[in-house]
N, C-alpha and C. Protein backbone atom coordinates (compact mmCIF):
# COMPACT_ATOMS: atom_id res chain seq x y z
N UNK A 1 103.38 94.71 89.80
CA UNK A 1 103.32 96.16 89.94
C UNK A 1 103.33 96.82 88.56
N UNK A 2 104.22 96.53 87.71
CA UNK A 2 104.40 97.17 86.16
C UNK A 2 102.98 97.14 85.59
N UNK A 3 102.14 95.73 85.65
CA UNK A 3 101.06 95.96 84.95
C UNK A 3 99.91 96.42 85.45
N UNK A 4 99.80 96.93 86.66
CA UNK A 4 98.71 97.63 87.22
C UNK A 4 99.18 99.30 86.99
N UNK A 5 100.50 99.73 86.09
CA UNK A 5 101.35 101.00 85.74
C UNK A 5 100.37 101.05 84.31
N UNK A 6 99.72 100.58 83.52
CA UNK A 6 99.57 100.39 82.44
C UNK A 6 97.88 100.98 82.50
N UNK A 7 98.04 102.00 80.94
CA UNK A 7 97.06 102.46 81.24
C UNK A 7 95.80 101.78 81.06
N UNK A 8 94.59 102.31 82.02
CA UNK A 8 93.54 101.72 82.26
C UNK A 8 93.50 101.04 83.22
N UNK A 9 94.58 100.56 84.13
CA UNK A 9 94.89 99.76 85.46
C UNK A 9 94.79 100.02 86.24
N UNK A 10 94.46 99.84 87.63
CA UNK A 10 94.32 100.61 88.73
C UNK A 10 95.39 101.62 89.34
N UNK A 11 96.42 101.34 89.42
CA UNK A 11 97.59 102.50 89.47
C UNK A 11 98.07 103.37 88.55
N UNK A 12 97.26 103.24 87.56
CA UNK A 12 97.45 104.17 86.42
C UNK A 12 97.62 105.45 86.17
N UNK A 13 97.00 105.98 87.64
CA UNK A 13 96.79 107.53 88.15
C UNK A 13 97.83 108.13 88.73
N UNK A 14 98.57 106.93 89.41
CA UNK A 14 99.75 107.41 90.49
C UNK A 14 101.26 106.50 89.87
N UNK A 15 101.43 106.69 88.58
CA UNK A 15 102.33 106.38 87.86
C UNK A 15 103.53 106.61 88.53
N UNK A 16 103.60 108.14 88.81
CA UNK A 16 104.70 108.99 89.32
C UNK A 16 105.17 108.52 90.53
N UNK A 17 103.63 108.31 91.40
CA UNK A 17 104.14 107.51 92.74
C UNK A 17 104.22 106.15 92.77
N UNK A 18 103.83 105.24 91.82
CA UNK A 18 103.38 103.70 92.02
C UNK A 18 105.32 103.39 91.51
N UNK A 19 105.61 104.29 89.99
CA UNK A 19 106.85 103.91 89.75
C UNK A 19 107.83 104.10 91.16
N UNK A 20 108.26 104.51 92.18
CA UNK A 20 108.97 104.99 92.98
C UNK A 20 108.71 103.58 94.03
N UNK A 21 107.83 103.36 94.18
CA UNK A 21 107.38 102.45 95.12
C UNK A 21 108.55 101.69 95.64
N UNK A 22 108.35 100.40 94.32
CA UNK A 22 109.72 98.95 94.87
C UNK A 22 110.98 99.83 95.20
N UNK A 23 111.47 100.97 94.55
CA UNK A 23 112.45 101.60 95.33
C UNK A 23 112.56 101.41 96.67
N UNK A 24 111.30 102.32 96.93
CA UNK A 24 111.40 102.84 98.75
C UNK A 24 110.69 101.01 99.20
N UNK A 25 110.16 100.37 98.81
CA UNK A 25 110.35 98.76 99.49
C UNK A 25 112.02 98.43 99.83
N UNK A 26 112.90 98.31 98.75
CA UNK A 26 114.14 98.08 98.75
C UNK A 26 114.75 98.93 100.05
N UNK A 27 114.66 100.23 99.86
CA UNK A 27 115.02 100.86 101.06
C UNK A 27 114.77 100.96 102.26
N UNK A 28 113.55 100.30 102.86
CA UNK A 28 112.70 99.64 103.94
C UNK A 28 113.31 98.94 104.26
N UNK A 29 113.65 97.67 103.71
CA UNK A 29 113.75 96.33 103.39
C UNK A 29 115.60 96.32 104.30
N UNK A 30 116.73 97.54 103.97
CA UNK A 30 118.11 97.33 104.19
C UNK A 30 117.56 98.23 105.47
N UNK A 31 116.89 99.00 105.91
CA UNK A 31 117.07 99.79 107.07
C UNK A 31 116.27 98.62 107.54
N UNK A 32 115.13 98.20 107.79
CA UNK A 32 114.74 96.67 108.41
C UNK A 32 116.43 95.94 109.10
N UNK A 33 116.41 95.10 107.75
CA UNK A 33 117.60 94.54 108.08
C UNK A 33 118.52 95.15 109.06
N UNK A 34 119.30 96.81 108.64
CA UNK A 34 120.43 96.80 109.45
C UNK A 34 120.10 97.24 110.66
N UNK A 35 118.61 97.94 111.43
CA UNK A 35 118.13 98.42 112.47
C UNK A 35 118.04 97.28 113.40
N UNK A 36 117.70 95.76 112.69
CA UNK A 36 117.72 94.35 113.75
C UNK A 36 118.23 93.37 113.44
N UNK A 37 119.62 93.60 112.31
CA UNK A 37 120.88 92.47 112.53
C UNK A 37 121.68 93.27 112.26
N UNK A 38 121.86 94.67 111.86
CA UNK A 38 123.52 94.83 112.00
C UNK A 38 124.28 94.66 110.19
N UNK A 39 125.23 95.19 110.26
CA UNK A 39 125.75 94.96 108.72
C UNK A 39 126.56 93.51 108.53
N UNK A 40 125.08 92.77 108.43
CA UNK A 40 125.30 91.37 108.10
C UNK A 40 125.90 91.21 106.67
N UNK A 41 125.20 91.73 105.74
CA UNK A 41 125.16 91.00 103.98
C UNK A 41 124.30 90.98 103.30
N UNK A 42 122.96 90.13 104.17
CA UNK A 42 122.28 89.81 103.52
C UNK A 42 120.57 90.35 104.20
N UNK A 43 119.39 90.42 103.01
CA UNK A 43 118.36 90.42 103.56
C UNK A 43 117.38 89.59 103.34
N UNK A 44 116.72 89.36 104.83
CA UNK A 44 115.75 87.91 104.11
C UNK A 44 115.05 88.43 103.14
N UNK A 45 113.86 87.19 103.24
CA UNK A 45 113.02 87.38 102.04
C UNK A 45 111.59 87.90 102.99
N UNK A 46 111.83 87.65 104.06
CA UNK A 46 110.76 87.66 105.32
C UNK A 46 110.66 89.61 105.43
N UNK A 47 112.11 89.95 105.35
CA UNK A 47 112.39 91.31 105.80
C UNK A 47 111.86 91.59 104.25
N UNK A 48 111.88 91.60 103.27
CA UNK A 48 111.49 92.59 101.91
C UNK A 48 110.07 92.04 101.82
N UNK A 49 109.40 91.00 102.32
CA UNK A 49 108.17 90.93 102.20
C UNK A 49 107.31 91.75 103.32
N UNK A 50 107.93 92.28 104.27
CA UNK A 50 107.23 93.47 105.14
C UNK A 50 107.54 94.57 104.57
N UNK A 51 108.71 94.86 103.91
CA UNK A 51 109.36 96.23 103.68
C UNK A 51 107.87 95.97 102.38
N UNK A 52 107.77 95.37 101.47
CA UNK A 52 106.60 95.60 100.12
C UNK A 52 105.25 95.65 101.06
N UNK A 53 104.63 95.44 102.07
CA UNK A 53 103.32 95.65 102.60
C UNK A 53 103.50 96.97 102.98
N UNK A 54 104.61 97.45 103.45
CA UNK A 54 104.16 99.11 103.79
C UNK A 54 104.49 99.95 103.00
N UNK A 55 105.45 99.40 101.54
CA UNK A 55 105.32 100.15 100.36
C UNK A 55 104.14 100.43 99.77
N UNK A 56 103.35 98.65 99.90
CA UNK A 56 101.96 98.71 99.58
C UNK A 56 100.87 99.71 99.68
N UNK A 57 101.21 99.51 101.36
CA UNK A 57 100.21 100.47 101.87
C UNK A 57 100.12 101.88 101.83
N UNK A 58 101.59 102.59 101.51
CA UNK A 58 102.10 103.48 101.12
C UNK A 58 101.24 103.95 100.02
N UNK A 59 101.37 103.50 99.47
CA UNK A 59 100.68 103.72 97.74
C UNK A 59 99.09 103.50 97.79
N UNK A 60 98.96 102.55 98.19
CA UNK A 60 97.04 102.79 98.55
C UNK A 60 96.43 103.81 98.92
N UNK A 61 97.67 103.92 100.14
CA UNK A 61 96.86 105.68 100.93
C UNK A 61 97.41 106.75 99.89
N UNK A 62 98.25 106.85 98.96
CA UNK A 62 98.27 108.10 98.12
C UNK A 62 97.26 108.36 97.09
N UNK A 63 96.53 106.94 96.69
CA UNK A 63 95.81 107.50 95.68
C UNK A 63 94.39 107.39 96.34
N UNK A 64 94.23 106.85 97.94
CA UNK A 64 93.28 106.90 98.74
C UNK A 64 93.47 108.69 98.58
N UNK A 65 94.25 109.34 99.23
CA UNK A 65 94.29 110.73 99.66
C UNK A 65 93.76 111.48 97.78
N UNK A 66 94.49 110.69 97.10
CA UNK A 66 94.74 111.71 95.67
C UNK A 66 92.86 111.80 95.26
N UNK A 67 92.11 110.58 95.33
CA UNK A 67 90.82 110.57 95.24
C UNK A 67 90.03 110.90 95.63
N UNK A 68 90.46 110.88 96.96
CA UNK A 68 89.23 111.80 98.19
C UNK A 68 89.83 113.54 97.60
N UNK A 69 90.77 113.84 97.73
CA UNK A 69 91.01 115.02 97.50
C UNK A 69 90.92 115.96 96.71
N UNK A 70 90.16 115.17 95.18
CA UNK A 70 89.63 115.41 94.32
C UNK A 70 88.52 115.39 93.81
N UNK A 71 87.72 116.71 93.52
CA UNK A 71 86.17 116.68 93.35
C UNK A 71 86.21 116.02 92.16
N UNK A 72 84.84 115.53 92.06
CA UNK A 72 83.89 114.87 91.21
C UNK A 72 84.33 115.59 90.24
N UNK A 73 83.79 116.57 90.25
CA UNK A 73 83.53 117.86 88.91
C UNK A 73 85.21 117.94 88.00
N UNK A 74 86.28 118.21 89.04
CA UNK A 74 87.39 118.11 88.80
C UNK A 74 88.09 117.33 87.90
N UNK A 75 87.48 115.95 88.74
CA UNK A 75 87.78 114.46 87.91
C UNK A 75 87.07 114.44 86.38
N UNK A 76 85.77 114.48 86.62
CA UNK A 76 85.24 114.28 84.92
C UNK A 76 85.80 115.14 84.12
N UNK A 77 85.73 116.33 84.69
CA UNK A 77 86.51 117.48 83.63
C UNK A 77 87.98 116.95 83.05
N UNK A 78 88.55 116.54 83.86
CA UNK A 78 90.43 115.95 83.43
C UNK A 78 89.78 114.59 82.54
N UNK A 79 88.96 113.83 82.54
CA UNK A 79 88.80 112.43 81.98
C UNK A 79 88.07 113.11 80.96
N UNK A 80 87.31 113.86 80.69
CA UNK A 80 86.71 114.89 79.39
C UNK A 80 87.97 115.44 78.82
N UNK A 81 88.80 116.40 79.14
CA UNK A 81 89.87 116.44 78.31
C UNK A 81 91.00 115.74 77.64
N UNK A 82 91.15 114.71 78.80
CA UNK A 82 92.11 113.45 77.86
C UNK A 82 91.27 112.87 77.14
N UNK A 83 90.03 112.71 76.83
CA UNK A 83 89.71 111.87 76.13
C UNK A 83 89.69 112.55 74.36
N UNK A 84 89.46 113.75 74.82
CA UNK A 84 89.34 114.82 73.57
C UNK A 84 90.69 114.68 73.35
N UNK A 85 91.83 115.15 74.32
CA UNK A 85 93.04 114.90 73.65
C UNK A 85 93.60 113.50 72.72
N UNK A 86 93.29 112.76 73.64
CA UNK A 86 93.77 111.30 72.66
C UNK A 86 93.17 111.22 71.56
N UNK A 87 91.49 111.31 70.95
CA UNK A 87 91.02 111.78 69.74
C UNK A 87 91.80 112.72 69.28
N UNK A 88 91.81 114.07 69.62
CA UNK A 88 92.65 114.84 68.41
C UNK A 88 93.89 114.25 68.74
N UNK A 89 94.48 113.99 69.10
CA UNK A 89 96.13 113.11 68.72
C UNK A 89 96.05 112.09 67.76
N UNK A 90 95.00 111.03 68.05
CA UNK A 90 94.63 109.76 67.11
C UNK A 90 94.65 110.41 65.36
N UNK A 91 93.87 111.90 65.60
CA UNK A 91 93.50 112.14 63.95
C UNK A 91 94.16 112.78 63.43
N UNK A 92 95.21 113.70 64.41
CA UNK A 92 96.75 114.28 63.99
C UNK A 92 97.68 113.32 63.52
N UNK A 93 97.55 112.17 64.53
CA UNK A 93 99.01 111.55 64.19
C UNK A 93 99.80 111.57 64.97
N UNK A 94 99.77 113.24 66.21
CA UNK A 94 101.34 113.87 66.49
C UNK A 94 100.38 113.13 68.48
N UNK A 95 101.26 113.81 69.04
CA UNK A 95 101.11 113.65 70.72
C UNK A 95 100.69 114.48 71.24
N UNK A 96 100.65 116.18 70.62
CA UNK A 96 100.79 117.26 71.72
C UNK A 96 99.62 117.60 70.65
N UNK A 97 98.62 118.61 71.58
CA UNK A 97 97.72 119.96 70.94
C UNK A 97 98.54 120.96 71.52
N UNK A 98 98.08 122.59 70.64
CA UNK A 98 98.28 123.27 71.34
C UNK A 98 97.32 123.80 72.39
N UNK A 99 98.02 124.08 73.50
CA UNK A 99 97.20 124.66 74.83
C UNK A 99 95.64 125.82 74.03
N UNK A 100 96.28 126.57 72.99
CA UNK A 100 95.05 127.72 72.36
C UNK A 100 94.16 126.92 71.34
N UNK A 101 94.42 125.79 70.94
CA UNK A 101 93.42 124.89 69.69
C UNK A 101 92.57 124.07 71.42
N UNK A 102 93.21 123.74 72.40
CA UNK A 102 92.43 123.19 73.11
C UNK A 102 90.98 123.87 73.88
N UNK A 103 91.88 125.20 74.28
CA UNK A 103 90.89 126.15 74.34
C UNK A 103 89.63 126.81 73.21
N UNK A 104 89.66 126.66 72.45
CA UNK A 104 88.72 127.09 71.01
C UNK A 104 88.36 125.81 70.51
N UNK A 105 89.02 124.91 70.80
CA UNK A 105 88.18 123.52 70.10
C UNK A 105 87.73 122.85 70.72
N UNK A 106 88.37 122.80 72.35
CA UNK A 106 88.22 121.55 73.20
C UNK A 106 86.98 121.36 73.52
N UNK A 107 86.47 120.19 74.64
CA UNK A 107 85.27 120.00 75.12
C UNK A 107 84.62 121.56 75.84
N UNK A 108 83.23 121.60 75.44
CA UNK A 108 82.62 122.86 75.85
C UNK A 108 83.43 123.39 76.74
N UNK A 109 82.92 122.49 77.79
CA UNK A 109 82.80 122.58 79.18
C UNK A 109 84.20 123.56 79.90
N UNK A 110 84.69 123.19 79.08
CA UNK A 110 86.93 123.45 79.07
C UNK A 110 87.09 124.78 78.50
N UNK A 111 86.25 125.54 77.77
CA UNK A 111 86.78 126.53 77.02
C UNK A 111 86.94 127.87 77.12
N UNK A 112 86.63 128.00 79.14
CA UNK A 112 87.65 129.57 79.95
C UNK A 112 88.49 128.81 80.28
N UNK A 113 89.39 129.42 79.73
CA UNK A 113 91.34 129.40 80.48
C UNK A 113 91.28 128.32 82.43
N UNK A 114 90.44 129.25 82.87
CA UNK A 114 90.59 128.49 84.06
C UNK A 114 90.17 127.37 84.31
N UNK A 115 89.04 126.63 83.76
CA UNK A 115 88.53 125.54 84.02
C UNK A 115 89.54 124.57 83.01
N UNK A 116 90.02 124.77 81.81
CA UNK A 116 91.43 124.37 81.74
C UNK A 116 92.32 123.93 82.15
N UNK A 117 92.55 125.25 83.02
CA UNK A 117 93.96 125.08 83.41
C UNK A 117 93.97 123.94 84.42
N UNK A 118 92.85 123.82 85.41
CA UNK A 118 92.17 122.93 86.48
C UNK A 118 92.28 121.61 85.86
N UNK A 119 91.83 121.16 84.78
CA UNK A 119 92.05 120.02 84.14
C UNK A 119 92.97 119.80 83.66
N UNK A 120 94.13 120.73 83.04
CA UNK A 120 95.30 120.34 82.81
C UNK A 120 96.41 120.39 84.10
N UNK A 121 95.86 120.81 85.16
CA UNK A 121 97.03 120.85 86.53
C UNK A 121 96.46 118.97 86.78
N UNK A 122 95.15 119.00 86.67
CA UNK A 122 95.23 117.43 87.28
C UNK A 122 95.79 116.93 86.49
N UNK A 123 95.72 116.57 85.47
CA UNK A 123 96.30 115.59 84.42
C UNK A 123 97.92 115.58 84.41
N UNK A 124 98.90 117.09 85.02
CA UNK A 124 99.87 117.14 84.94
C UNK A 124 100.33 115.75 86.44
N UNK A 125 99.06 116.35 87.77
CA UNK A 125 99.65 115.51 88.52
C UNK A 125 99.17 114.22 88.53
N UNK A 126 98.80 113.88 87.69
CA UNK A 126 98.32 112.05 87.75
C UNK A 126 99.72 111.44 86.36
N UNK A 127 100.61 112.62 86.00
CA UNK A 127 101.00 112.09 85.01
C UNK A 127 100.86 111.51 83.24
N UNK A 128 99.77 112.60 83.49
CA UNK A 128 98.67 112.01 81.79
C UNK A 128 98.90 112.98 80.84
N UNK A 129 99.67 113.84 80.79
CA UNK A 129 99.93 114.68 80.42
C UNK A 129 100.86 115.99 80.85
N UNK A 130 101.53 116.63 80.09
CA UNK A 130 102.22 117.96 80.41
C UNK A 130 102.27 119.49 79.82
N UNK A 131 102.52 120.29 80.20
CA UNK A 131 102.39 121.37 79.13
C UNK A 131 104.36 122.02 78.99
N UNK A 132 104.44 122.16 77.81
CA UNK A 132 105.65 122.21 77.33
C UNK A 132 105.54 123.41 76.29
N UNK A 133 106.36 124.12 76.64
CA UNK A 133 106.93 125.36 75.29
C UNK A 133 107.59 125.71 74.97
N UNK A 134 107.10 125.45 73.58
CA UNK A 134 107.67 125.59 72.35
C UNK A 134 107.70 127.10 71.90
N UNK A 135 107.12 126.81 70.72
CA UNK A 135 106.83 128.04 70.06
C UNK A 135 105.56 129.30 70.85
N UNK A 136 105.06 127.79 71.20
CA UNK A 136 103.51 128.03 71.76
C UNK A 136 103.10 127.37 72.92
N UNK A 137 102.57 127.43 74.00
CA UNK A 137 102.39 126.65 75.19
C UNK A 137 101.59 124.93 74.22
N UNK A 138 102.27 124.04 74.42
CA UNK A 138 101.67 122.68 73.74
C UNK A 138 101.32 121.46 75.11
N UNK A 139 100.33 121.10 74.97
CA UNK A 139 99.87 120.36 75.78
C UNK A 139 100.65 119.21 75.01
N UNK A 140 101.57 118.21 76.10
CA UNK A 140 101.90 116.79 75.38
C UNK A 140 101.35 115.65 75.91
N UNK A 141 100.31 114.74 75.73
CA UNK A 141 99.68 113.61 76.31
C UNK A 141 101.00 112.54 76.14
N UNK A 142 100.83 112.21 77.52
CA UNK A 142 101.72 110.86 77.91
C UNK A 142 101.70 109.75 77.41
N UNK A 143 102.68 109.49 76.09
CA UNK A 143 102.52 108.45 74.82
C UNK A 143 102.21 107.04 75.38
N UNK A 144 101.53 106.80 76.40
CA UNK A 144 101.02 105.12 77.34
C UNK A 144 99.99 105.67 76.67
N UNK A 145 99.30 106.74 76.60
CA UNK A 145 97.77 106.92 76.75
C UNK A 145 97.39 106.72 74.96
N UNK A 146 98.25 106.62 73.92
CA UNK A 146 98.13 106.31 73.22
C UNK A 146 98.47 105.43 71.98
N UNK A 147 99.11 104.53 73.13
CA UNK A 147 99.41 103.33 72.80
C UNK A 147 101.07 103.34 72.51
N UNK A 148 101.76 103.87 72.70
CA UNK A 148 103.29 103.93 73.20
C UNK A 148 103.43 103.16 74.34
N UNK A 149 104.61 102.50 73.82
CA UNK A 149 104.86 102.09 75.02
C UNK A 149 106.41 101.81 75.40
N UNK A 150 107.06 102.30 74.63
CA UNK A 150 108.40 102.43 74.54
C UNK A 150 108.59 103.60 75.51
């Protein structure tokens, strides 16, 4: 599970939800158990290997839903701005642009406020980024995406 968390991996999108996952398996896994033995002790390995298939499946259908539910146009636009972001981060040095250098510098396509903001709400919910303020509204890209990994 950790390395399909890693960016470029297939769960890479649903970080937020993929991390939560083995949780709610674990928690499957003791309501399993105590719903059809009772407060035994212990749980098989039989019971946490069903409780992880519907964690599984859990998580398939979120980024099933998160993909269908997201236009085309939507998507390239958010994968057009992180990519501009991680370049200007790479040649800064730092993690964050500001939200107004993104707007006046960023990819064309990005540069009314709203079609922006559209690409930075996805990116907030796939986890690829956040907007944080400071002095100034600062976009901060999610240090996986640029090679952090601490």
């Amino acid at each position: 599970m950790e390395q399909s968390l890693a960016a470029g991996q297939e769960l890479c999108d649903l970080r937020d939800v993929a991390s939560k996952s083995a949780d709610n398996a674990a928690r499957l896994a003791g309501l399993f158990e105590l719903f059809e033995h009772g407060l035994r002790g212990k749980i098989s390995a039989e019971t946490i290997a069903r409780a992880c298939r519907i964690a599984a499946w859990h998580l398939n259908e979120a980024r099933r839903w998160l993909l269908q539910n997201t236009k085309d146009d939507d998507l390239e636009a958010a994968r057009l701005l992180e990519d501009w972001l991680i370049r200007r981060c790479q040649q800064t040095g730092l993690s964050s642009v500001p939200k107004n250098y993104a707007l006046q510098h960023g990819p064309g396509l990005l540069r009314s406020a709203d079609k922006l903001n559209a690409a930075l709400q996805l990116l907030e919910n796939l986890s690829r980024a956040k907007l944080v303020l400071e002095k100034q509204v600062i976009i901060l890209l999610n240090p996986t995406l640029l090679g952090d990994t601490t």
